[in-house]
CSV table of C-alpha atoms in Angstrom, one decimal:
chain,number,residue,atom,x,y,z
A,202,UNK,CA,151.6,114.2,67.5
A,203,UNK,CA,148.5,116.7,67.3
A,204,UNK,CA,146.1,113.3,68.4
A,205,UNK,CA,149.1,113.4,71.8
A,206,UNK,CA,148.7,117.0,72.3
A,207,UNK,CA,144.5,117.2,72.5
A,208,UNK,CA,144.7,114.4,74.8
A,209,UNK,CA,146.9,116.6,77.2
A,210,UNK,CA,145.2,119.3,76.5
A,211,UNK,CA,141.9,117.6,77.3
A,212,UNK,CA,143.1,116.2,80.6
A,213,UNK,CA,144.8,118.9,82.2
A,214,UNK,CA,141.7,120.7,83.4
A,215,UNK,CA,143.8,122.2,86.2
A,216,UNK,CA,144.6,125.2,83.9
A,217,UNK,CA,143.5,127.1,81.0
A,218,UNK,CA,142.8,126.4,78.5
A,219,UNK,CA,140.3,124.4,78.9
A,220,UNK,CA,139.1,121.7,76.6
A,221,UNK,CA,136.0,120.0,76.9
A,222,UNK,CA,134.7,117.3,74.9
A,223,UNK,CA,131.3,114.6,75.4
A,224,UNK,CA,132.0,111.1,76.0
A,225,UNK,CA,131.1,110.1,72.4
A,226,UNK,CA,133.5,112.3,70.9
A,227,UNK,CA,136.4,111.7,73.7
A,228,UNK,CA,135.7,107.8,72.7
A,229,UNK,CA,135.6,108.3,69.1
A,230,UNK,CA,138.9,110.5,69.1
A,231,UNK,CA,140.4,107.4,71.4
A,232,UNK,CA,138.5,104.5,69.1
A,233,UNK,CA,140.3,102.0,67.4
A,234,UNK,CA,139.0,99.6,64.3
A,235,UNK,CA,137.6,96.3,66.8
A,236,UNK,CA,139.7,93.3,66.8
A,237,UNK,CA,139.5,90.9,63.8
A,238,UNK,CA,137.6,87.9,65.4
A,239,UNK,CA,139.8,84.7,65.6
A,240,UNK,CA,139.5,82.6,62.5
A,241,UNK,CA,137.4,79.5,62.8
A,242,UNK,CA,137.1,77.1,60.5
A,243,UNK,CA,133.9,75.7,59.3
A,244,UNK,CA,132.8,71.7,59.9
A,245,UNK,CA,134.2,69.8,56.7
A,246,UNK,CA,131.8,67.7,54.8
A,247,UNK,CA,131.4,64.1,56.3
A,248,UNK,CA,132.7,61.1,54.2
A,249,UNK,CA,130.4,58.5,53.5
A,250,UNK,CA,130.7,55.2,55.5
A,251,UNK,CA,129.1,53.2,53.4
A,252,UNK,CA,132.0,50.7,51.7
A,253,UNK,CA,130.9,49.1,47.8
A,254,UNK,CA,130.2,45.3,48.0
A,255,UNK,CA,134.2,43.9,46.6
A,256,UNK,CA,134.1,42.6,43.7
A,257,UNK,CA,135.6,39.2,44.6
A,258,UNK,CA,132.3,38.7,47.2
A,259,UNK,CA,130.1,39.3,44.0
A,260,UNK,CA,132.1,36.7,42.2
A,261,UNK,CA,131.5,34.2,44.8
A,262,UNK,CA,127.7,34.9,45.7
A,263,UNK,CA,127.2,34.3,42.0
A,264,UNK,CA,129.0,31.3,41.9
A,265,UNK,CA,127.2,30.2,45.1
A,266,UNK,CA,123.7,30.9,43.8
A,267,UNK,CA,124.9,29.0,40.6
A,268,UNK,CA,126.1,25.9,42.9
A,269,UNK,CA,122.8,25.7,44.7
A,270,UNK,CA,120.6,26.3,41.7
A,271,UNK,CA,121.9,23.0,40.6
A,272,UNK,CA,122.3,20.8,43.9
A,273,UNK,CA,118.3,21.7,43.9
A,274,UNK,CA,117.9,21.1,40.3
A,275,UNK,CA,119.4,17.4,41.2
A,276,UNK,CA,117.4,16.9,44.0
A,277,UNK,CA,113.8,18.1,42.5
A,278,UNK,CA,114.9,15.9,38.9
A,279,UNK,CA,115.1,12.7,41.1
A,280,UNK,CA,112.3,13.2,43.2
A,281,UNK,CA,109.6,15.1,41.5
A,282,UNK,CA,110.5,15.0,37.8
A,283,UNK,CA,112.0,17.1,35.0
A,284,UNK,CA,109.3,19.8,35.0
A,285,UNK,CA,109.5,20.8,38.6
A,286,UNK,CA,113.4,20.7,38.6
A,287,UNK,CA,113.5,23.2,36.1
A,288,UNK,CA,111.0,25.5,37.8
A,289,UNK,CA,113.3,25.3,41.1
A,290,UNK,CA,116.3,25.9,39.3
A,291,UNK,CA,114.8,28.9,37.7
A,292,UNK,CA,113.4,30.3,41.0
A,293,UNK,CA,117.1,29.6,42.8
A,294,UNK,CA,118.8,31.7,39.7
A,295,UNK,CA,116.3,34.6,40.0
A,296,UNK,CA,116.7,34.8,44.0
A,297,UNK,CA,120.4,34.9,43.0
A,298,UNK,CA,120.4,37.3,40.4
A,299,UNK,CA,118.2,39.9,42.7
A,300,UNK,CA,120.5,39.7,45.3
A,301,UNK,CA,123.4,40.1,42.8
A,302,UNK,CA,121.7,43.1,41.0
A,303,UNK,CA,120.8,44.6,45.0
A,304,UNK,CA,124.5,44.5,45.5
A,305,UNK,CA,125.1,46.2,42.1
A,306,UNK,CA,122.9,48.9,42.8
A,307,UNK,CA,124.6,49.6,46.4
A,308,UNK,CA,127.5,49.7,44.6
A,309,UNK,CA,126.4,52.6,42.5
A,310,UNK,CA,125.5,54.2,45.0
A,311,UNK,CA,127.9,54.4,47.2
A,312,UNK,CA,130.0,55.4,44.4
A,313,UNK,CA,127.9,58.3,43.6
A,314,UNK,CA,128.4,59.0,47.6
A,315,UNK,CA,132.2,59.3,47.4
A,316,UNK,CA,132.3,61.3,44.5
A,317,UNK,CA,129.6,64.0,45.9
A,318,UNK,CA,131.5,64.3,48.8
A,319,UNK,CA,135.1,64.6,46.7
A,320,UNK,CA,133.1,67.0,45.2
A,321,UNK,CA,132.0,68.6,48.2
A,322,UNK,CA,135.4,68.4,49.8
A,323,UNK,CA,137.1,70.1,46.9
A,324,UNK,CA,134.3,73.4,47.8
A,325,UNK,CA,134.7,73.2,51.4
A,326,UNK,CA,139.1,73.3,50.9
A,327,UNK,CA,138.3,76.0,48.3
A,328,UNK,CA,136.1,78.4,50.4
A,329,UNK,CA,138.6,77.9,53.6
A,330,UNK,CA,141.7,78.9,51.5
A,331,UNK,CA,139.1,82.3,50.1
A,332,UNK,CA,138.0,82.5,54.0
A,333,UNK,CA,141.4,82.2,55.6
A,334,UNK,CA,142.8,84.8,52.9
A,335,UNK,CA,140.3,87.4,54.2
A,336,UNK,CA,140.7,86.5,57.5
A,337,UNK,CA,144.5,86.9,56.8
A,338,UNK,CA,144.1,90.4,54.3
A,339,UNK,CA,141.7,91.9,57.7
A,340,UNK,CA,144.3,91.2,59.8
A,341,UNK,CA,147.0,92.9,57.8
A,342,UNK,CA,144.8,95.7,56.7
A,343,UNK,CA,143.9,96.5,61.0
A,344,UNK,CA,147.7,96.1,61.7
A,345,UNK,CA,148.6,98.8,59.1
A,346,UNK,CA,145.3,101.4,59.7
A,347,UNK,CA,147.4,100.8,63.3
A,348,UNK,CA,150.7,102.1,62.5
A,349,UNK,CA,149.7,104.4,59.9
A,350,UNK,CA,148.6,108.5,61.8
A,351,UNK,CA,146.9,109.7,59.1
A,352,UNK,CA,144.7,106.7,58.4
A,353,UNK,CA,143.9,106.3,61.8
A,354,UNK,CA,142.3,109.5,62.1
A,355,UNK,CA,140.7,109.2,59.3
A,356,UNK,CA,139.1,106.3,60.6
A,357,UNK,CA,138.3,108.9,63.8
A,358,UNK,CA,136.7,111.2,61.5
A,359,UNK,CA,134.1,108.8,60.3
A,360,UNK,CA,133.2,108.1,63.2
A,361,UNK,CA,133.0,111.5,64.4
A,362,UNK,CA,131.0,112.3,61.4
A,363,UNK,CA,127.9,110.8,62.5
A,364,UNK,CA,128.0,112.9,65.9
A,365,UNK,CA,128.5,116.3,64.3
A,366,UNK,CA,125.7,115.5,62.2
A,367,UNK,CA,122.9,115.2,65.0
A,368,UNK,CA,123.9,118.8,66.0
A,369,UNK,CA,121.1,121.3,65.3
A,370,UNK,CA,121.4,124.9,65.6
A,371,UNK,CA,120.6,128.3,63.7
A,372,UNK,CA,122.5,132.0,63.3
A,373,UNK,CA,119.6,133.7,64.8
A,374,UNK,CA,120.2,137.6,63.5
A,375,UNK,CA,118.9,139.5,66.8
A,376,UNK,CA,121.4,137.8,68.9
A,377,UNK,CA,124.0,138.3,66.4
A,378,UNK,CA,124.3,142.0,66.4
A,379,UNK,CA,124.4,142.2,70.0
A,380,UNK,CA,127.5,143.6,71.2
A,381,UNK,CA,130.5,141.3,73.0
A,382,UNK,CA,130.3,141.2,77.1
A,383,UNK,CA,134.0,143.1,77.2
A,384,UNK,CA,136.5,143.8,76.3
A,385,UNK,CA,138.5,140.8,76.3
A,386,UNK,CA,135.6,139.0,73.8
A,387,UNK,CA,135.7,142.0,71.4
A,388,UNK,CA,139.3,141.4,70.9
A,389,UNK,CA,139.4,137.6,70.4
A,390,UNK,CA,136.5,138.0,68.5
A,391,UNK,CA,138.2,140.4,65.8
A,392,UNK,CA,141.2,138.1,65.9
A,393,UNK,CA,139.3,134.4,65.3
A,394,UNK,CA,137.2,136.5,62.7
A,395,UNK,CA,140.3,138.1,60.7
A,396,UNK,CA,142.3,134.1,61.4
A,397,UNK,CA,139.3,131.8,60.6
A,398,UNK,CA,136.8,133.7,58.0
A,399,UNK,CA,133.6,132.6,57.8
A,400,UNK,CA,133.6,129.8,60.3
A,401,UNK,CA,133.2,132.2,63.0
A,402,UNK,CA,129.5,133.2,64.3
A,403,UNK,CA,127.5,134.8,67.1
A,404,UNK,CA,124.1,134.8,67.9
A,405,UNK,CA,124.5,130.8,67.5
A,406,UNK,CA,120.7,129.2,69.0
A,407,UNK,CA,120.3,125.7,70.0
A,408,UNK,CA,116.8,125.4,69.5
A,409,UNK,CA,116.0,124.5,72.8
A,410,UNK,CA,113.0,125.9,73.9
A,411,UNK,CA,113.2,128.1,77.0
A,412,UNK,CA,117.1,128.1,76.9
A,413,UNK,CA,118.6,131.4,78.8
A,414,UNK,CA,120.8,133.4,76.6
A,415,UNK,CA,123.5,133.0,78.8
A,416,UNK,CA,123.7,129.2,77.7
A,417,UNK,CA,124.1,130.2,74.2
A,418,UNK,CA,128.1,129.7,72.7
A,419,UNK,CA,129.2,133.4,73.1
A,420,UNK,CA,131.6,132.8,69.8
A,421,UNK,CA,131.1,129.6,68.0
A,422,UNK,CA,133.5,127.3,64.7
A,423,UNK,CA,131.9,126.1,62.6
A,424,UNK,CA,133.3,123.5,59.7
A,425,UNK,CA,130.6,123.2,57.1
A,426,UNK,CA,131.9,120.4,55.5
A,427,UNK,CA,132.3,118.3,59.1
A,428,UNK,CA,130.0,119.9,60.9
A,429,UNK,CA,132.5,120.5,63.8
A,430,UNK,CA,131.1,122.7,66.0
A,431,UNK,CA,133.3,124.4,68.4
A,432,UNK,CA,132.2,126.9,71.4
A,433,UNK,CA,134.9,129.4,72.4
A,434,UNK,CA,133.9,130.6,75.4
A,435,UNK,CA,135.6,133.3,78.2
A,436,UNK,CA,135.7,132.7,81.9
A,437,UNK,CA,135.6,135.1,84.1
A,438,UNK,CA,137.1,135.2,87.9
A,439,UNK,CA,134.4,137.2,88.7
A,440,UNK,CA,131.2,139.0,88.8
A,441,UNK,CA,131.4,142.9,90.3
A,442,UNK,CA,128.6,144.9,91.0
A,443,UNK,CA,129.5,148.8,90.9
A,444,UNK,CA,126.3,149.8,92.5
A,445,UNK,CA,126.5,147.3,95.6
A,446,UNK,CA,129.7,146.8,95.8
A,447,UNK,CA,128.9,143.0,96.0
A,448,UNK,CA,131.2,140.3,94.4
A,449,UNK,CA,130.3,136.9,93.0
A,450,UNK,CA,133.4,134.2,92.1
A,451,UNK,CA,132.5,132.6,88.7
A,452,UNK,CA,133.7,129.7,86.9
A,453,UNK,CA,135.9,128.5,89.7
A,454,UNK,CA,137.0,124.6,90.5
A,455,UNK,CA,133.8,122.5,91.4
A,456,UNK,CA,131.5,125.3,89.7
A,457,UNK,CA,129.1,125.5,87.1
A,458,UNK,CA,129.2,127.4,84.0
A,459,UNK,CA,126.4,128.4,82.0
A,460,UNK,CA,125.2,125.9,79.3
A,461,UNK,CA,128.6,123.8,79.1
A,462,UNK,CA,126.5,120.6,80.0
A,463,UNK,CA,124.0,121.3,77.4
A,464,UNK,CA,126.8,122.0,74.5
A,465,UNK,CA,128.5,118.3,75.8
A,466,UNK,CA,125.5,116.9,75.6
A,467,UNK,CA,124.5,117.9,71.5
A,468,UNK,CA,128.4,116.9,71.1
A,469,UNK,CA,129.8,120.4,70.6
A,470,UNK,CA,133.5,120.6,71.4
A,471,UNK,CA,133.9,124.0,74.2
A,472,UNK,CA,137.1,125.7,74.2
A,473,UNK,CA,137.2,127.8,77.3
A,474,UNK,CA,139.9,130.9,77.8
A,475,UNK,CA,140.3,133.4,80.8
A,476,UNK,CA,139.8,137.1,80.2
A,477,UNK,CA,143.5,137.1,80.8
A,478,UNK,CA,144.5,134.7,77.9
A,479,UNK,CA,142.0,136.4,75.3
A,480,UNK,CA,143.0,140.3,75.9
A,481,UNK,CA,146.5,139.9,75.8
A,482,UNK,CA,147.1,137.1,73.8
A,483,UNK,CA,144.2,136.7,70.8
A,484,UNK,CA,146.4,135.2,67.9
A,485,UNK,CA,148.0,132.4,70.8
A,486,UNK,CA,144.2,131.6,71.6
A,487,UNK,CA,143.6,131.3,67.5
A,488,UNK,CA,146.4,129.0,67.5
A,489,UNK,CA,145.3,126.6,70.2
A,490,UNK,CA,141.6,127.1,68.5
A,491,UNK,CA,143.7,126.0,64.9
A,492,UNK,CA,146.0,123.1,66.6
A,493,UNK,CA,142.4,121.7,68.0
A,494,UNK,CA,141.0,121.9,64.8
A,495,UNK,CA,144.0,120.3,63.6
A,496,UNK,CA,143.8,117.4,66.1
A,497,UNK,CA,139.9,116.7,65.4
A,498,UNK,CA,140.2,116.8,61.7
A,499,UNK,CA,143.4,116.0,60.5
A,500,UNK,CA,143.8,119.6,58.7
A,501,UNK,CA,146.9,120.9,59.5
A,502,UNK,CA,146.6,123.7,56.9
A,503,UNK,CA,145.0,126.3,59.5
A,504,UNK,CA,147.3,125.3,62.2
A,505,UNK,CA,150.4,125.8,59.7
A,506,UNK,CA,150.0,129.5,59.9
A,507,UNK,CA,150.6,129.8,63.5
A,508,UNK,CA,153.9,128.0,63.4
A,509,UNK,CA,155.6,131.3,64.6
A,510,UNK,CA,153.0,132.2,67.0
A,511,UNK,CA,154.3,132.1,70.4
A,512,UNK,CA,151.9,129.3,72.4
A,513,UNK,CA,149.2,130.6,74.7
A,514,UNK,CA,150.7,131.3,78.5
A,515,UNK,CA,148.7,128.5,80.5
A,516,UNK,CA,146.7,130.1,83.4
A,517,UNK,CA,145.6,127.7,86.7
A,518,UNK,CA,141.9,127.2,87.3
A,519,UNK,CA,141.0,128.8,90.5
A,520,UNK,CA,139.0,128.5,93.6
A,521,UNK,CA,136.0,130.4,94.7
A,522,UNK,CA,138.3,131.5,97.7
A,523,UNK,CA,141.1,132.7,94.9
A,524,UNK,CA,138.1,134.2,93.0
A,525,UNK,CA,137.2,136.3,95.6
A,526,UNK,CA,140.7,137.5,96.6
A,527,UNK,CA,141.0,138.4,93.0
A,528,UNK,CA,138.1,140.5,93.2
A,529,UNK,CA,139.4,142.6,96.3
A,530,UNK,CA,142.6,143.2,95.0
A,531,UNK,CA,140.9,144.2,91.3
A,532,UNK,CA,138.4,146.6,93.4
A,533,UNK,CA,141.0,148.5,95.5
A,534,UNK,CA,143.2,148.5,92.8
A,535,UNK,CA,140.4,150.0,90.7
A,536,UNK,CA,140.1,152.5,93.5
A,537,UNK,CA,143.5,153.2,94.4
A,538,UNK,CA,144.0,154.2,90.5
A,539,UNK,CA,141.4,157.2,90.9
A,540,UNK,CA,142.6,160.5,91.3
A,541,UNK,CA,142.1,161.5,94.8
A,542,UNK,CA,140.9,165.4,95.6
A,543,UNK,CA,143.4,167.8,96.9
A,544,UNK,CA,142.6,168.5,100.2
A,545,UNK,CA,144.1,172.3,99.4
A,546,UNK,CA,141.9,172.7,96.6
A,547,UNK,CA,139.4,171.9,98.2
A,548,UNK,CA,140.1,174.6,101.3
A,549,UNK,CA,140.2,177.1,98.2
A,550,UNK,CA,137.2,176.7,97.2
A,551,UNK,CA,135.8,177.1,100.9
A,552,UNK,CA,137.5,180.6,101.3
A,553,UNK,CA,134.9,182.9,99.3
A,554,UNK,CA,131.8,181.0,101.5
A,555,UNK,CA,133.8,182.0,104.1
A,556,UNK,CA,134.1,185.3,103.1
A,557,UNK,CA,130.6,185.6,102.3
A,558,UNK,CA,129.5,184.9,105.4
């Protein structure tokens, strides 16, 4: 529900307030755990061609090298004598015999082929059912991060983590005890200070060198712990000159405002109200600040003490045209709220000259 409401909040930028966030953190607050990559099983150990010599073909090449060591033992007795019969026979029985003991040794080891690759097989069907079960425990474990809030976004928060961290900034003292711009920031100052103690800060530097002050977050969050930083800043319609007269429209639709790119850019989160938001309505500004707290972190303990806090009125974004037709009905409504001189008086205080002369 809170994960629902930032991303409303952060996509209607038609009206205030306004909530800004860098790409990297809009992604990580949108990210999901990847896909588990489609199970493939691995090659299976190849079976040995080879095929042992049957025993019934060693039977009958004995018997055949038996048979012709005694046709040639006949032949050699009649025609060359006892002596050399012998010595063929003998040479017949020990061609046989290698060949016999050739075929026994290819037995062996084809043997010893099939049982290494029983063996093997029995590994390979054994590390598939492990694999498979992981495969199938990933699966279940992505399906139920899915459907379960809370451990989504704690899986949003680590990766989060690692943004907040790169953030680098200091409380520089000087700036701190300047005074707020208006009244509007004095009072939502008071209020986020009294709401949120000891997370809020001024005088916040960047550590950019050459940075204007005017880029600097005029009131800053800070979770120690996360390292959320969050810039509350106040927009103006716009900028009035008392001495001149002159009039400048300010944060209007299409603008720029001071040092919001740079805050995006080191992954700070801006919160921006109108002067209008933050003078009447401080604690409903606190609460938005605690619900998007709430929504980044997962801590609904802050946001739990605004449940009877009315919400904050939305205001619309406005043009520079709007801007400037705010600013001539603020100026002759300043001016029409004067007291005027009394023309009577003032013919009064002309008698005694008058008389006088």
């Amino acid at each position: 529900m809170a994960e629902s409401s930032l991303s409303k909040l952060s996509q209607q930028q038609h009206s205030y307030p306004l909530l800004l966030l860098s790409t990297a953190v809009a992604e990580a607050l949108q990210s999901v755990p990847p896909p588990v990559p489609t199970y493939r099983s691995s090659p299976a150990p190849e079976k040995t061609k080879l095929q042992p010599v049957p025993k019934a073909q060693l039977a009958i090449s004995a018997g055949a090298g038996l048979v012709v060591a005694l046709l040639l033992y006949a032949v050699l007795l009649q025609f060359l004598g006892d002596s050399i019969a012998l010595l063929g026979v003998a040479l017949a029985l020990g061609v046989s015999g290698t060949r016999l003991i050739q075929q026994f040794r290819y037995n062996r080891r084809v043997v010893a082929l099939q049982r290494q690759y029983e063996w093997q097989l029995a590994d390979y069907l054994q590390q598939e059912d492990q694999a498979r079960a992981e495969h199938r425990e990933q699966t279940q474990d992505r399906e139920a991060l899915l459907s379960d809030p809370r451990r989504l976004l704690a899986f949003r928060v680590g990766r989060l983590q690692p943004l907040f961290a790169e953030i680098q900034c200091l409380r520089a003292a000087r700036l701190a005890q300047t005074r707020p711009n208006d009244a509007a920031e004095s009072e939502l100052l008071a209020q986020l200070q009294q709401e949120f103690p000891d997370r809020i800060h001024r005088g916040i530097n960047l550590m950019i060198e050459g940075l204007a002050v005017e880029c600097l977050p005029k009131i800053a969050y800070i979770d120690p712990q996360l390292k959320l930083h969050i810039a509350v800043e106040i927009d103006r319609a716009f900028d009035f000159d008392p001495m001149t007269g002159a009039c400048e429209p300010r944060n209007f639709i299409g603008g720029t405002r001071n040092g919001e790119h740079i805050l995006l850019d080191q992954n700070w989160v801006v919160l921006r109200f109108t002067q209008e938001q933050a003078l009447n309505h401080p604690r409903s500004c606190a609460k938005t600040l605690a619900h998007t707290i709430a929504s980044v972190t997962g801590d609904k303990q802050l946001f739990a003490n605004f449940r009877t806090v009315p919400n904050l009125p939305v205001v619309p974004c406005w043009t520079a045209e709007q801007a400037m037709s705010m600013a001539r009905s603020t100026v002759m409504l300043d001016r029409d709220s004067r007291p005027r001189e009394d023309p009577n008086l003032r013919s009064r205080s002309d008698e005694p000259s008058r008389l006088r002369n």
